[in-house]
GROMACS .gro file of C-alpha atoms in nm:
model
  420
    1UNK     CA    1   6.670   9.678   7.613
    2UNK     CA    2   6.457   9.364   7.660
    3UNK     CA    3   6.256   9.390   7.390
    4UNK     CA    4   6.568   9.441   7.147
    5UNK     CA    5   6.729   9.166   7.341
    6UNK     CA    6   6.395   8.981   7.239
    7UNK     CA    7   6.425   9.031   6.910
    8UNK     CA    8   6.763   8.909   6.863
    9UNK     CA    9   6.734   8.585   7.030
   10UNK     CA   10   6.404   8.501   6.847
   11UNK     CA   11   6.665   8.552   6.529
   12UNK     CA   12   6.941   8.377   6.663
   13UNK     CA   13   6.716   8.089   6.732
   14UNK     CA   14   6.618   8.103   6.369
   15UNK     CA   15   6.960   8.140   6.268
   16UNK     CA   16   7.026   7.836   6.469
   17UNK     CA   17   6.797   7.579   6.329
   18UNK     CA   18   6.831   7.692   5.991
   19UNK     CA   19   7.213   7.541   6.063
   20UNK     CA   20   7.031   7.210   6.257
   21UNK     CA   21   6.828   7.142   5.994
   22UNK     CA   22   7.118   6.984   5.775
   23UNK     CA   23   7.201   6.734   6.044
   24UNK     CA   24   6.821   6.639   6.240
   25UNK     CA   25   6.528   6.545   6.044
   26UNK     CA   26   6.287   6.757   6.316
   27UNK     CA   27   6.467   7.102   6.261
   28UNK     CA   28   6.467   7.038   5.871
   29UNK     CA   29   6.083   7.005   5.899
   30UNK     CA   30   6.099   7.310   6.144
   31UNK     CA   31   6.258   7.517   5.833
   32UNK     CA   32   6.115   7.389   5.524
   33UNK     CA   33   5.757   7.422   5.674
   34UNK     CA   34   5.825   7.767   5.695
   35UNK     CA   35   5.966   7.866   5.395
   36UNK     CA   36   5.750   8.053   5.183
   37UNK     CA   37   5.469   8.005   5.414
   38UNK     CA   38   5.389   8.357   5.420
   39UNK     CA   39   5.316   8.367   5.069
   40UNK     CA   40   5.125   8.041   5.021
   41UNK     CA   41   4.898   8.182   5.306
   42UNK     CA   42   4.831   8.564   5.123
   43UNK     CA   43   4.776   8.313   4.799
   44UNK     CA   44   4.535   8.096   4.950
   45UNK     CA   45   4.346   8.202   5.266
   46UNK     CA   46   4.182   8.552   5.161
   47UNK     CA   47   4.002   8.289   4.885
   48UNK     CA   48   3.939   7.996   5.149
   49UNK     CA   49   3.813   8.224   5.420
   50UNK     CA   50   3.590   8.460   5.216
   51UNK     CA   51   3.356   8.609   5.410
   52UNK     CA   52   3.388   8.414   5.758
   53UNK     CA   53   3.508   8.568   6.057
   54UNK     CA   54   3.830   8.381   6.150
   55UNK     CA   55   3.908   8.239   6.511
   56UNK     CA   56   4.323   8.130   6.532
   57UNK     CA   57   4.409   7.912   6.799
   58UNK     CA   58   4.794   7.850   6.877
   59UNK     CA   59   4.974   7.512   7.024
   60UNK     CA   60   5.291   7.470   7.046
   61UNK     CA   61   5.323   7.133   6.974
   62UNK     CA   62   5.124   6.794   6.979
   63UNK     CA   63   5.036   6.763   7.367
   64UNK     CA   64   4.910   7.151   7.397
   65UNK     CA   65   4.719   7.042   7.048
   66UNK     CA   66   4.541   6.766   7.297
   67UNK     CA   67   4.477   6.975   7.553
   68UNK     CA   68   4.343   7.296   7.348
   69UNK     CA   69   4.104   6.991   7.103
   70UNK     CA   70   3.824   7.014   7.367
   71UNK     CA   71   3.800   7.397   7.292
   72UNK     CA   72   3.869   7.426   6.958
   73UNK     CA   73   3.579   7.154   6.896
   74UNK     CA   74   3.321   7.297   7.158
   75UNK     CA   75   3.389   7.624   6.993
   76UNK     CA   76   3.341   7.472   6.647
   77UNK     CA   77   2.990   7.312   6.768
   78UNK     CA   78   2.838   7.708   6.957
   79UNK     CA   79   3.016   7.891   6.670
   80UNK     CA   80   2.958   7.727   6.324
   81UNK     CA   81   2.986   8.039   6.089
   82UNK     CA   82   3.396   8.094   6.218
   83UNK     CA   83   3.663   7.999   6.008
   84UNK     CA   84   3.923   7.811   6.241
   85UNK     CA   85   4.291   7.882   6.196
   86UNK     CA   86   4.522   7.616   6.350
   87UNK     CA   87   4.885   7.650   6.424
   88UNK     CA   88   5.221   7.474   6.555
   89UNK     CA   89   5.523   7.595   6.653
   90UNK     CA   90   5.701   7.236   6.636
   91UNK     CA   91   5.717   6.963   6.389
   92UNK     CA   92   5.565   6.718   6.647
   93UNK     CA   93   5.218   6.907   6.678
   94UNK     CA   94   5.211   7.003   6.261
   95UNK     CA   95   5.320   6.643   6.093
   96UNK     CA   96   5.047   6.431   6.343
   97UNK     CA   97   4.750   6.670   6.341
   98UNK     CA   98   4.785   6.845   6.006
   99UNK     CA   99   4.478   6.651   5.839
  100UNK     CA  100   4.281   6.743   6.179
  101UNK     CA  101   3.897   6.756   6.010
  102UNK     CA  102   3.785   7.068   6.289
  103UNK     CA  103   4.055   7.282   6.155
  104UNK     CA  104   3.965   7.463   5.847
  105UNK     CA  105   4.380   7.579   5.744
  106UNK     CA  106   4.656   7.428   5.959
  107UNK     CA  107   5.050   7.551   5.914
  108UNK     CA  108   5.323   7.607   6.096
  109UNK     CA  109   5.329   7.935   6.302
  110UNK     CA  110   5.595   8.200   6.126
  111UNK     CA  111   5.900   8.288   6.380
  112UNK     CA  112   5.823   8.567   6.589
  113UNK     CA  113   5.942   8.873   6.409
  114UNK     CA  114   5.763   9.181   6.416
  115UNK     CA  115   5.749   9.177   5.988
  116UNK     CA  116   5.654   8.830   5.993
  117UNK     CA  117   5.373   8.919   6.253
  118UNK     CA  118   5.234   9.200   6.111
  119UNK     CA  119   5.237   9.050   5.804
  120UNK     CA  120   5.037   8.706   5.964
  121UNK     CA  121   4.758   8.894   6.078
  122UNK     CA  122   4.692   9.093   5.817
  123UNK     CA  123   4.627   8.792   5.618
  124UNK     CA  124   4.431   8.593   5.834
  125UNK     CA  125   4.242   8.949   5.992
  126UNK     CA  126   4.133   8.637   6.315
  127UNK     CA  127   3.828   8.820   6.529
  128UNK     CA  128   3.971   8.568   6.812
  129UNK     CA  129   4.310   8.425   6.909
  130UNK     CA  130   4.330   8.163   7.144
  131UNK     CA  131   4.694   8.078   7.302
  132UNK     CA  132   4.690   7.762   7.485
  133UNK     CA  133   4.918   7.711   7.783
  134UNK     CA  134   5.281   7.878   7.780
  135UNK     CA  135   5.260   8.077   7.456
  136UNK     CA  136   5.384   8.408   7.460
  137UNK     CA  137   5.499   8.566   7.130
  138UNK     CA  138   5.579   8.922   7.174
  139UNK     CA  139   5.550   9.056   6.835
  140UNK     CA  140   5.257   8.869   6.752
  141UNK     CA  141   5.041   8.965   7.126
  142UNK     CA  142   5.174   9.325   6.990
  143UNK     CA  143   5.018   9.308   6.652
  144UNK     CA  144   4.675   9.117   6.783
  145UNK     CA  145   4.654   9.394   7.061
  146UNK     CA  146   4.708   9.708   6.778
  147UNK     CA  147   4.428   9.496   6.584
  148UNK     CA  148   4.232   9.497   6.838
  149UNK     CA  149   4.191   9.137   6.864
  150UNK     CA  150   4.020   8.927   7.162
  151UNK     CA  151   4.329   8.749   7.279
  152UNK     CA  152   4.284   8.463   7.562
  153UNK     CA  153   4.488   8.210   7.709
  154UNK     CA  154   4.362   7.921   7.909
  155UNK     CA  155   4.504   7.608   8.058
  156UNK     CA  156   4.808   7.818   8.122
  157UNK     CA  157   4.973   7.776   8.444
  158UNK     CA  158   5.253   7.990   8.634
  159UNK     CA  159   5.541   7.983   8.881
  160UNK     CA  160   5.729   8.184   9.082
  161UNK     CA  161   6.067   8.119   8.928
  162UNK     CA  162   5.923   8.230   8.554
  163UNK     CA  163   6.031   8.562   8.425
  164UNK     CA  164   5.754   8.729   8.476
  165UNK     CA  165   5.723   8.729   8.842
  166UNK     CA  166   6.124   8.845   8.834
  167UNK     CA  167   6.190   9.201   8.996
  168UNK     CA  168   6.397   9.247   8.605
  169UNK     CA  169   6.061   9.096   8.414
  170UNK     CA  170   5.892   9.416   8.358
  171UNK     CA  171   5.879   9.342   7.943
  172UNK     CA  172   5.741   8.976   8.000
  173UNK     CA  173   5.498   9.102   8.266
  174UNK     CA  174   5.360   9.357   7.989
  175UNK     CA  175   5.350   9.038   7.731
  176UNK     CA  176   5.081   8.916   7.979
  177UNK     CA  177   4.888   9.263   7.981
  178UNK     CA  178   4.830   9.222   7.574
  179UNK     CA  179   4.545   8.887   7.645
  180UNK     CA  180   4.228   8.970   7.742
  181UNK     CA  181   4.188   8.717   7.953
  182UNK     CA  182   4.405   8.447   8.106
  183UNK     CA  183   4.217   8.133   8.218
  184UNK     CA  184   4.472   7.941   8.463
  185UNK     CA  185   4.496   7.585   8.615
  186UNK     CA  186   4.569   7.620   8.927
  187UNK     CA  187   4.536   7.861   9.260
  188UNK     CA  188   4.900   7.920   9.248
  189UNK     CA  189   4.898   8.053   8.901
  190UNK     CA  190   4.605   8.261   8.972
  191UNK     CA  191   4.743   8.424   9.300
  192UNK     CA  192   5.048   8.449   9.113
  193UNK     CA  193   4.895   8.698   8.851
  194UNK     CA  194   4.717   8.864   9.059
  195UNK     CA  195   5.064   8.995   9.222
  196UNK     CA  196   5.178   9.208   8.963
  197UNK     CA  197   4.838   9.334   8.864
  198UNK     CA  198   4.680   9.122   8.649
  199UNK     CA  199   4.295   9.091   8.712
  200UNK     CA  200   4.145   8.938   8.405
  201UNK     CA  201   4.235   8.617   8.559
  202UNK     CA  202   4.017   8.280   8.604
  203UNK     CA  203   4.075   7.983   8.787
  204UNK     CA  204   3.933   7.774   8.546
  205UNK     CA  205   4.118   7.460   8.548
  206UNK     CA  206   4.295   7.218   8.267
  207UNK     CA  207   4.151   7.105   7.976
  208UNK     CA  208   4.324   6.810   7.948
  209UNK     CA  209   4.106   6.649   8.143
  210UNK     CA  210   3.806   6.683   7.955
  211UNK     CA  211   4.026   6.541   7.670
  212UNK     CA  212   4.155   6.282   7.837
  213UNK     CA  213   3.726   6.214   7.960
  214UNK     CA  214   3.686   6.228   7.506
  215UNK     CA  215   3.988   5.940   7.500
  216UNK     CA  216   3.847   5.698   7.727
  217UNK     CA  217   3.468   5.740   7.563
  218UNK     CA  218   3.617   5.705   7.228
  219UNK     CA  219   3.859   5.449   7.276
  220UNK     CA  220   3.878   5.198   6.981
  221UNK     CA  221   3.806   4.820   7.050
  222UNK     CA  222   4.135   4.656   6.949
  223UNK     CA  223   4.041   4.236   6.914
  224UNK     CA  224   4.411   4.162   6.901
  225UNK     CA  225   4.508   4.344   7.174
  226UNK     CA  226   4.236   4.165   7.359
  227UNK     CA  227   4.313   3.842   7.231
  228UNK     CA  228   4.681   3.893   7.350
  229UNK     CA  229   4.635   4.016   7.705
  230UNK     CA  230   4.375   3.714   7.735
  231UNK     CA  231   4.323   3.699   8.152
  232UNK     CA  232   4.673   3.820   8.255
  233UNK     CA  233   4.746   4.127   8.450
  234UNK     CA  234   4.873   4.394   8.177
  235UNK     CA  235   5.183   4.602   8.202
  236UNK     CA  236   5.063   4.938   7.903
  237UNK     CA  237   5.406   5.152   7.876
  238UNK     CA  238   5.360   5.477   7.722
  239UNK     CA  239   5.589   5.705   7.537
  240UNK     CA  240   5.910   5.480   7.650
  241UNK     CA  241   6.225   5.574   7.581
  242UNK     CA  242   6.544   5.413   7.625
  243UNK     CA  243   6.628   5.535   7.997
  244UNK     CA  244   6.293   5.407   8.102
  245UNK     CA  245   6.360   5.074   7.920
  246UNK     CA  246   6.671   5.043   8.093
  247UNK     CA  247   6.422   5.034   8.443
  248UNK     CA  248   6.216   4.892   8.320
  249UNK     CA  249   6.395   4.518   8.113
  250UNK     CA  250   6.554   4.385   8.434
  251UNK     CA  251   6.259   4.392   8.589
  252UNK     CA  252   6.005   4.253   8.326
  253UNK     CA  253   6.329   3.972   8.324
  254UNK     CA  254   6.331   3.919   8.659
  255UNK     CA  255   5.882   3.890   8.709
  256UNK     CA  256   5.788   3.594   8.861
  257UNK     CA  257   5.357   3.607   8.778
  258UNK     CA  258   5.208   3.627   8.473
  259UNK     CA  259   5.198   3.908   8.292
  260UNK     CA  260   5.127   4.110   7.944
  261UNK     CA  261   5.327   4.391   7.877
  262UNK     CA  262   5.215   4.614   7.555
  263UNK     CA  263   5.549   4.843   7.500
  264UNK     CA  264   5.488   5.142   7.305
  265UNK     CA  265   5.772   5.377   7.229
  266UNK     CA  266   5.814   5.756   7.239
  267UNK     CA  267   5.958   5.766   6.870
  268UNK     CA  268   5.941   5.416   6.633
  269UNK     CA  269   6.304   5.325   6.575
  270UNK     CA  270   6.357   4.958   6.423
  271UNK     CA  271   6.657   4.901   6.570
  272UNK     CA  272   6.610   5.040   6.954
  273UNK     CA  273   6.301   4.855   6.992
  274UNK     CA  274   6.529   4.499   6.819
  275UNK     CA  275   6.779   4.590   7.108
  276UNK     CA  276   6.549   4.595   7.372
  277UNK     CA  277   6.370   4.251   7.238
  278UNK     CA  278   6.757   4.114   7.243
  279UNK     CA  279   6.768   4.224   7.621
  280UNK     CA  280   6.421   4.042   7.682
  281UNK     CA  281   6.481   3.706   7.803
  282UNK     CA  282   6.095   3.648   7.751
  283UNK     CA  283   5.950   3.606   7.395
  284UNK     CA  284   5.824   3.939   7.243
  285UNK     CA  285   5.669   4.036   6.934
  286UNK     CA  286   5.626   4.351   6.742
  287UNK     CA  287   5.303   4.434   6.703
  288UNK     CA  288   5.311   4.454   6.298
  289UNK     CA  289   5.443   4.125   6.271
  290UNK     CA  290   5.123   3.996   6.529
  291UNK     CA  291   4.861   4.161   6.310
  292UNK     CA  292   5.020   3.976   5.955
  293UNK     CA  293   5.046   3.658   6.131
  294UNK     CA  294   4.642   3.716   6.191
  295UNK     CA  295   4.667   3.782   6.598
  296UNK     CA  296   4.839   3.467   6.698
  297UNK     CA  297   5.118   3.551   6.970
  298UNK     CA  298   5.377   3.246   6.961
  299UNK     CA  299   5.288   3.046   7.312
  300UNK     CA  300   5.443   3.186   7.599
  301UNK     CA  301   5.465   3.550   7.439
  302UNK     CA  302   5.528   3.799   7.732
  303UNK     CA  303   5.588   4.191   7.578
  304UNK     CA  304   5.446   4.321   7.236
  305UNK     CA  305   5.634   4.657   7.070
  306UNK     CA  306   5.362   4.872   6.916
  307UNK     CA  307   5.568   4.980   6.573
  308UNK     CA  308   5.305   5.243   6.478
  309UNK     CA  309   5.160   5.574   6.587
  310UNK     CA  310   4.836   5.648   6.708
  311UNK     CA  311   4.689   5.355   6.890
  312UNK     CA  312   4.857   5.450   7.300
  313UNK     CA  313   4.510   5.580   7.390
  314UNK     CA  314   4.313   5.337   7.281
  315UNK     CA  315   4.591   5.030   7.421
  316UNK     CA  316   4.514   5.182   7.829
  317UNK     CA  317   4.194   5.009   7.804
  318UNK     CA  318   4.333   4.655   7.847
  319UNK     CA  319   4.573   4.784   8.059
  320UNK     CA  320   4.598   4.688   8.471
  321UNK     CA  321   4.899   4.918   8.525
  322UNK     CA  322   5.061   5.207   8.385
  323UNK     CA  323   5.444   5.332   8.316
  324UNK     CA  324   5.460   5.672   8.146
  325UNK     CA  325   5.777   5.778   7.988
  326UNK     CA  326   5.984   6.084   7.958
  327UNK     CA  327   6.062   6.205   8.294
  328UNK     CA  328   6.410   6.073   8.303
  329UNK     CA  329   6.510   6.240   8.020
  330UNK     CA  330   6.336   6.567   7.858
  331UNK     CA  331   5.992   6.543   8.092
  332UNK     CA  332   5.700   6.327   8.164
  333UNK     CA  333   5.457   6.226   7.897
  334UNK     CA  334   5.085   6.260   7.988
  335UNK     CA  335   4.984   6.036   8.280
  336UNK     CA  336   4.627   6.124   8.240
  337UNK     CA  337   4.567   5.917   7.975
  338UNK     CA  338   4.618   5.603   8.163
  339UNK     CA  339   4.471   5.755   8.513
  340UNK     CA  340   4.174   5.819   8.289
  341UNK     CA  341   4.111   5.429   8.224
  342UNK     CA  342   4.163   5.347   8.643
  343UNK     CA  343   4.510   5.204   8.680
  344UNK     CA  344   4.800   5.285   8.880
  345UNK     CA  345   5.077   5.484   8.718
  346UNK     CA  346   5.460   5.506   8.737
  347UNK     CA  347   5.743   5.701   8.573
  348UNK     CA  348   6.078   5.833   8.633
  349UNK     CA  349   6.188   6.040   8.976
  350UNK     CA  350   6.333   6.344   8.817
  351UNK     CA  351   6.161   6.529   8.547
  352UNK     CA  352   5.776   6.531   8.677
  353UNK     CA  353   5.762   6.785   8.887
  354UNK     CA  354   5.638   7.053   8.722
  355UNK     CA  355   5.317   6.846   8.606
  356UNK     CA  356   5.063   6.939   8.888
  357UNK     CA  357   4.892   6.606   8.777
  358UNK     CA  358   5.200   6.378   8.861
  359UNK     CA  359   5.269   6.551   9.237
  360UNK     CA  360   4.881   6.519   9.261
  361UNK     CA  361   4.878   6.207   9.261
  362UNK     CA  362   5.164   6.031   9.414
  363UNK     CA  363   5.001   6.263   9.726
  364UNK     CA  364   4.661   6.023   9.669
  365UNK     CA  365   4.905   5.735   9.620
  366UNK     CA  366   4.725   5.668   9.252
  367UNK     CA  367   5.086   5.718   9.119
  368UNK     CA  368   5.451   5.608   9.234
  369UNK     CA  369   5.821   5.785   9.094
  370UNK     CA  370   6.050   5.538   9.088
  371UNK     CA  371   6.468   5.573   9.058
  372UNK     CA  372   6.571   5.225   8.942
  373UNK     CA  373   6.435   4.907   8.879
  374UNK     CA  374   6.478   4.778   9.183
  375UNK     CA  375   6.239   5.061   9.338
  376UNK     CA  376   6.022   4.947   9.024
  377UNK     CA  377   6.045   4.600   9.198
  378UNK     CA  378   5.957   4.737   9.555
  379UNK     CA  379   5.632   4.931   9.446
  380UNK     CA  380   5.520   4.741   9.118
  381UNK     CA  381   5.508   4.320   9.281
  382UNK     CA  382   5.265   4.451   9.568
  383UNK     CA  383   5.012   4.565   9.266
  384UNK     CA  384   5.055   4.220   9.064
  385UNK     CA  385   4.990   4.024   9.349
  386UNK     CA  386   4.718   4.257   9.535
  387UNK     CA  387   4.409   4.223   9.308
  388UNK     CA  388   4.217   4.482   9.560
  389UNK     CA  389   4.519   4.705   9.602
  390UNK     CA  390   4.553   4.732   9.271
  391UNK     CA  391   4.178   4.858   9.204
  392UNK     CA  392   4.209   5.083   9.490
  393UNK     CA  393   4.462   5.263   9.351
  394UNK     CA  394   4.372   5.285   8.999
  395UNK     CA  395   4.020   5.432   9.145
  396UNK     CA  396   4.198   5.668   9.260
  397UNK     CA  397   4.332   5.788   8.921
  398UNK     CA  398   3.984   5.748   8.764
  399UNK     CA  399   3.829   5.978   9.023
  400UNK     CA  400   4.101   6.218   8.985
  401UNK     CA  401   4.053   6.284   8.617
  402UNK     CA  402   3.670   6.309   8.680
  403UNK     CA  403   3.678   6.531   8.967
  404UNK     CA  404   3.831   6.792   8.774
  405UNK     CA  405   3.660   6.790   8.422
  406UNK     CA  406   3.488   7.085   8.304
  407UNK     CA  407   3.737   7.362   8.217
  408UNK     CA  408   3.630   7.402   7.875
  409UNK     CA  409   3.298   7.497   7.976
  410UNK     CA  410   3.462   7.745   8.167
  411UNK     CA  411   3.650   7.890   7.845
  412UNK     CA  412   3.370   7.892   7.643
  413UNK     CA  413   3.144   8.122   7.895
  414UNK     CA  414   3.408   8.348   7.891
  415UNK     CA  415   3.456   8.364   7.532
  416UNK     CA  416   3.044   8.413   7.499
  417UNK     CA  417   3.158   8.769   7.713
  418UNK     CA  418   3.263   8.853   7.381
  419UNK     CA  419   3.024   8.774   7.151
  420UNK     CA  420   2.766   8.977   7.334
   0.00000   0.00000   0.00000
């Protein structure tokens, strides 16, 4: 009954965003990326691949993509000869990272029907099939396992009100019992699979954090960035969206010491990120029109709006102090990033939670949840005015990320289990 209850929601969800994708630009990419896929791939990767052995590795979308690079590109470096296979279930992972050199073929991953499985890996015949973090598709586990495929998971992470630890989650606790292996973040996660049975289980950690270590070593020199921040204290906000603007404006209104502030939103919409210059009472510039007028900010210039994509990792190097967006509306953004450069960090108070990072954290007091700008106010003015405090606290961050590096070292001697 669950499996056939399975089956009809992955179709109804099909169903569903074949009807979306009239009215939102993200579900039309979600369909027309898909259609004919099938075909282009039995017309083009038999030819491509030739006679490589084919490793697939599976994100979901753009931040499981991050965490998952460190593997796919240490397993690129011990394992030349493979053909890598790259897919994403959502728009957000496929449209950035679809030009990603490591990756020899990247698509979008076909819905979750047993045809449209069966059908998958017969094409691409992977040797390997990597799953990073919460992906579980049935039919395609089903089809990998009847292959006889090394499946693995790693920087996956459990808890006790997921399905599978449900006294009804019999058929989601056998979708675990198709990997080979599950490599898990966290003690919890591990203790929790071992209590319905599951031993191929490693506490290996998150790879994230070796990303995030990449980020900071690769981080771009930006002049103009430089050039604006000059001496001040500087305010980086990540991912913003509009409930963490709406924090966030009275109290960049209301500062009282100098200081930058280097805005970057979640998604670039022209006229949310006018509005929020109209609410400004300080001068602000987007950062397009700073770069044309050769990186000369108008005197007395207090925010800049970053109208692009692509540069938030490198901007946390000039940055003193960090607000990460997303947790008052659909979740946190990643925090790392900015705990990677040594800075304090604050977001929202509700959706952050479930990121073991965030409640890590605010424990060490490296990171602060705030409800409203005035709690913004309360926790933020100590920092601008507290040189020391400041760098105590951002230590802490840095420390954390470095602490706990290493987990794709851990992936990659289990993986060389298999090559033996």
């Amino acid at each position: 009954m669950s499996a056939f209850l399975y089956q009809l929601s992955i179709r109804t969800y099909s169903f569903l965003m074949h009807i979306v994708a009239w009215f939102h630009p993200k579900a039309r990419l979600w369909v027309q990326g898909r259609k004919g896929l099938l075909q282009r791939l039995a017309d083009d990767l038999p030819v491509r691949i030739g006679q490589q052995p084919v490793v697939w590795f599976h994100a979901a979308s753009l931040g499981e993509f991050e965490q998952g690079r460190p593997v796919i590109e240490a397993f690129r470096e011990q394992y030349p000869q493979y053909f890598i296979l790259l897919t994403f279930f959502s728009p957000s992972g496929y449209e950035v990272r679809k030009n990603y050199a490591l990756a020899d073929y990247i698509c979008y991953l076909p819905v979750d029907t047993p045809q449209n499985a069966r059908r998958f890996v017969e094409i691409t015949k992977p040797k390997f099939a990597f799953f990073i973090k919460y992906e579980f598709w049935y039919n395609y586990l089903r089809e990998l396992r009847r292959k006889e495929v090394n499946i693995l998971s790693f920087s996956a992470i459990f808890r006790p009100q997921q399905l599978f630890f449900k006294s009804y989650g019999n058929f989601y606790r056998d979708i675990l019992r198709y990997f080979d292996h599950i490599l898990v973040q966290n003690g919890e996660s591990e203790a929790l699979l071992r209590s319905i049975g599951l031993q191929q289980v490693t506490l290996a950690g998150d790879t994230r954090f070796d990303r995030v270590k990449q980020i900071a070593e690769a981080a771009r020199e930006l002049p103009e960035i430089a050039a604006f921040v000059k001496d001040s204290p500087c305010l980086v906000v990540g991912s913003a969206w509009d409930a963490d603007m709406q924090v966030l404006i009275p109290f960049l209104n209301s500062v009282q010491v100098p200081l930058k502030v280097i805005i970057a939103p979640h998604e670039i919409h022209n006229e949310e990120i006018e509005r929020w210059r109209q609410q400004l009472t300080q001068p602000s510039l987007r950062y397009s029109a700073y770069v044309s007028d050769g990186g000369v900010a108008p005197e007395h210039t207090q925010c800049l709006f970053i109208d692009n994509v692509g540069m938030l990792s490198s901007l946390y190097r000039y940055g003193h102090l960090a607000y990460v967006g997303g947790a008052f509306g659909t979740g946190l953004h990643n925090i790392l990033e900015a705990a990677t450069f040594g800075m304090p960090v604050f977001f929202g108070n509700r959706k952050y939670q479930k990121f073991q990072e965030a409640v890590d954290l605010i424990g060490m007091g490296g990171a602060q949840p705030v409800q409203n700008t005035e709690e913004l106010r309360q926790y933020m003015q100590p920092l601008l005015q507290d040189y020391t405090l400041r760098q105590q606290k951002g230590e802490t961050c840095r420390q954390y990320v470095l602490a706990r590096t290493g987990a794709t070292s851990q992936v990659m001697s289990e993986v060389e289990q298999y090559m033996r």
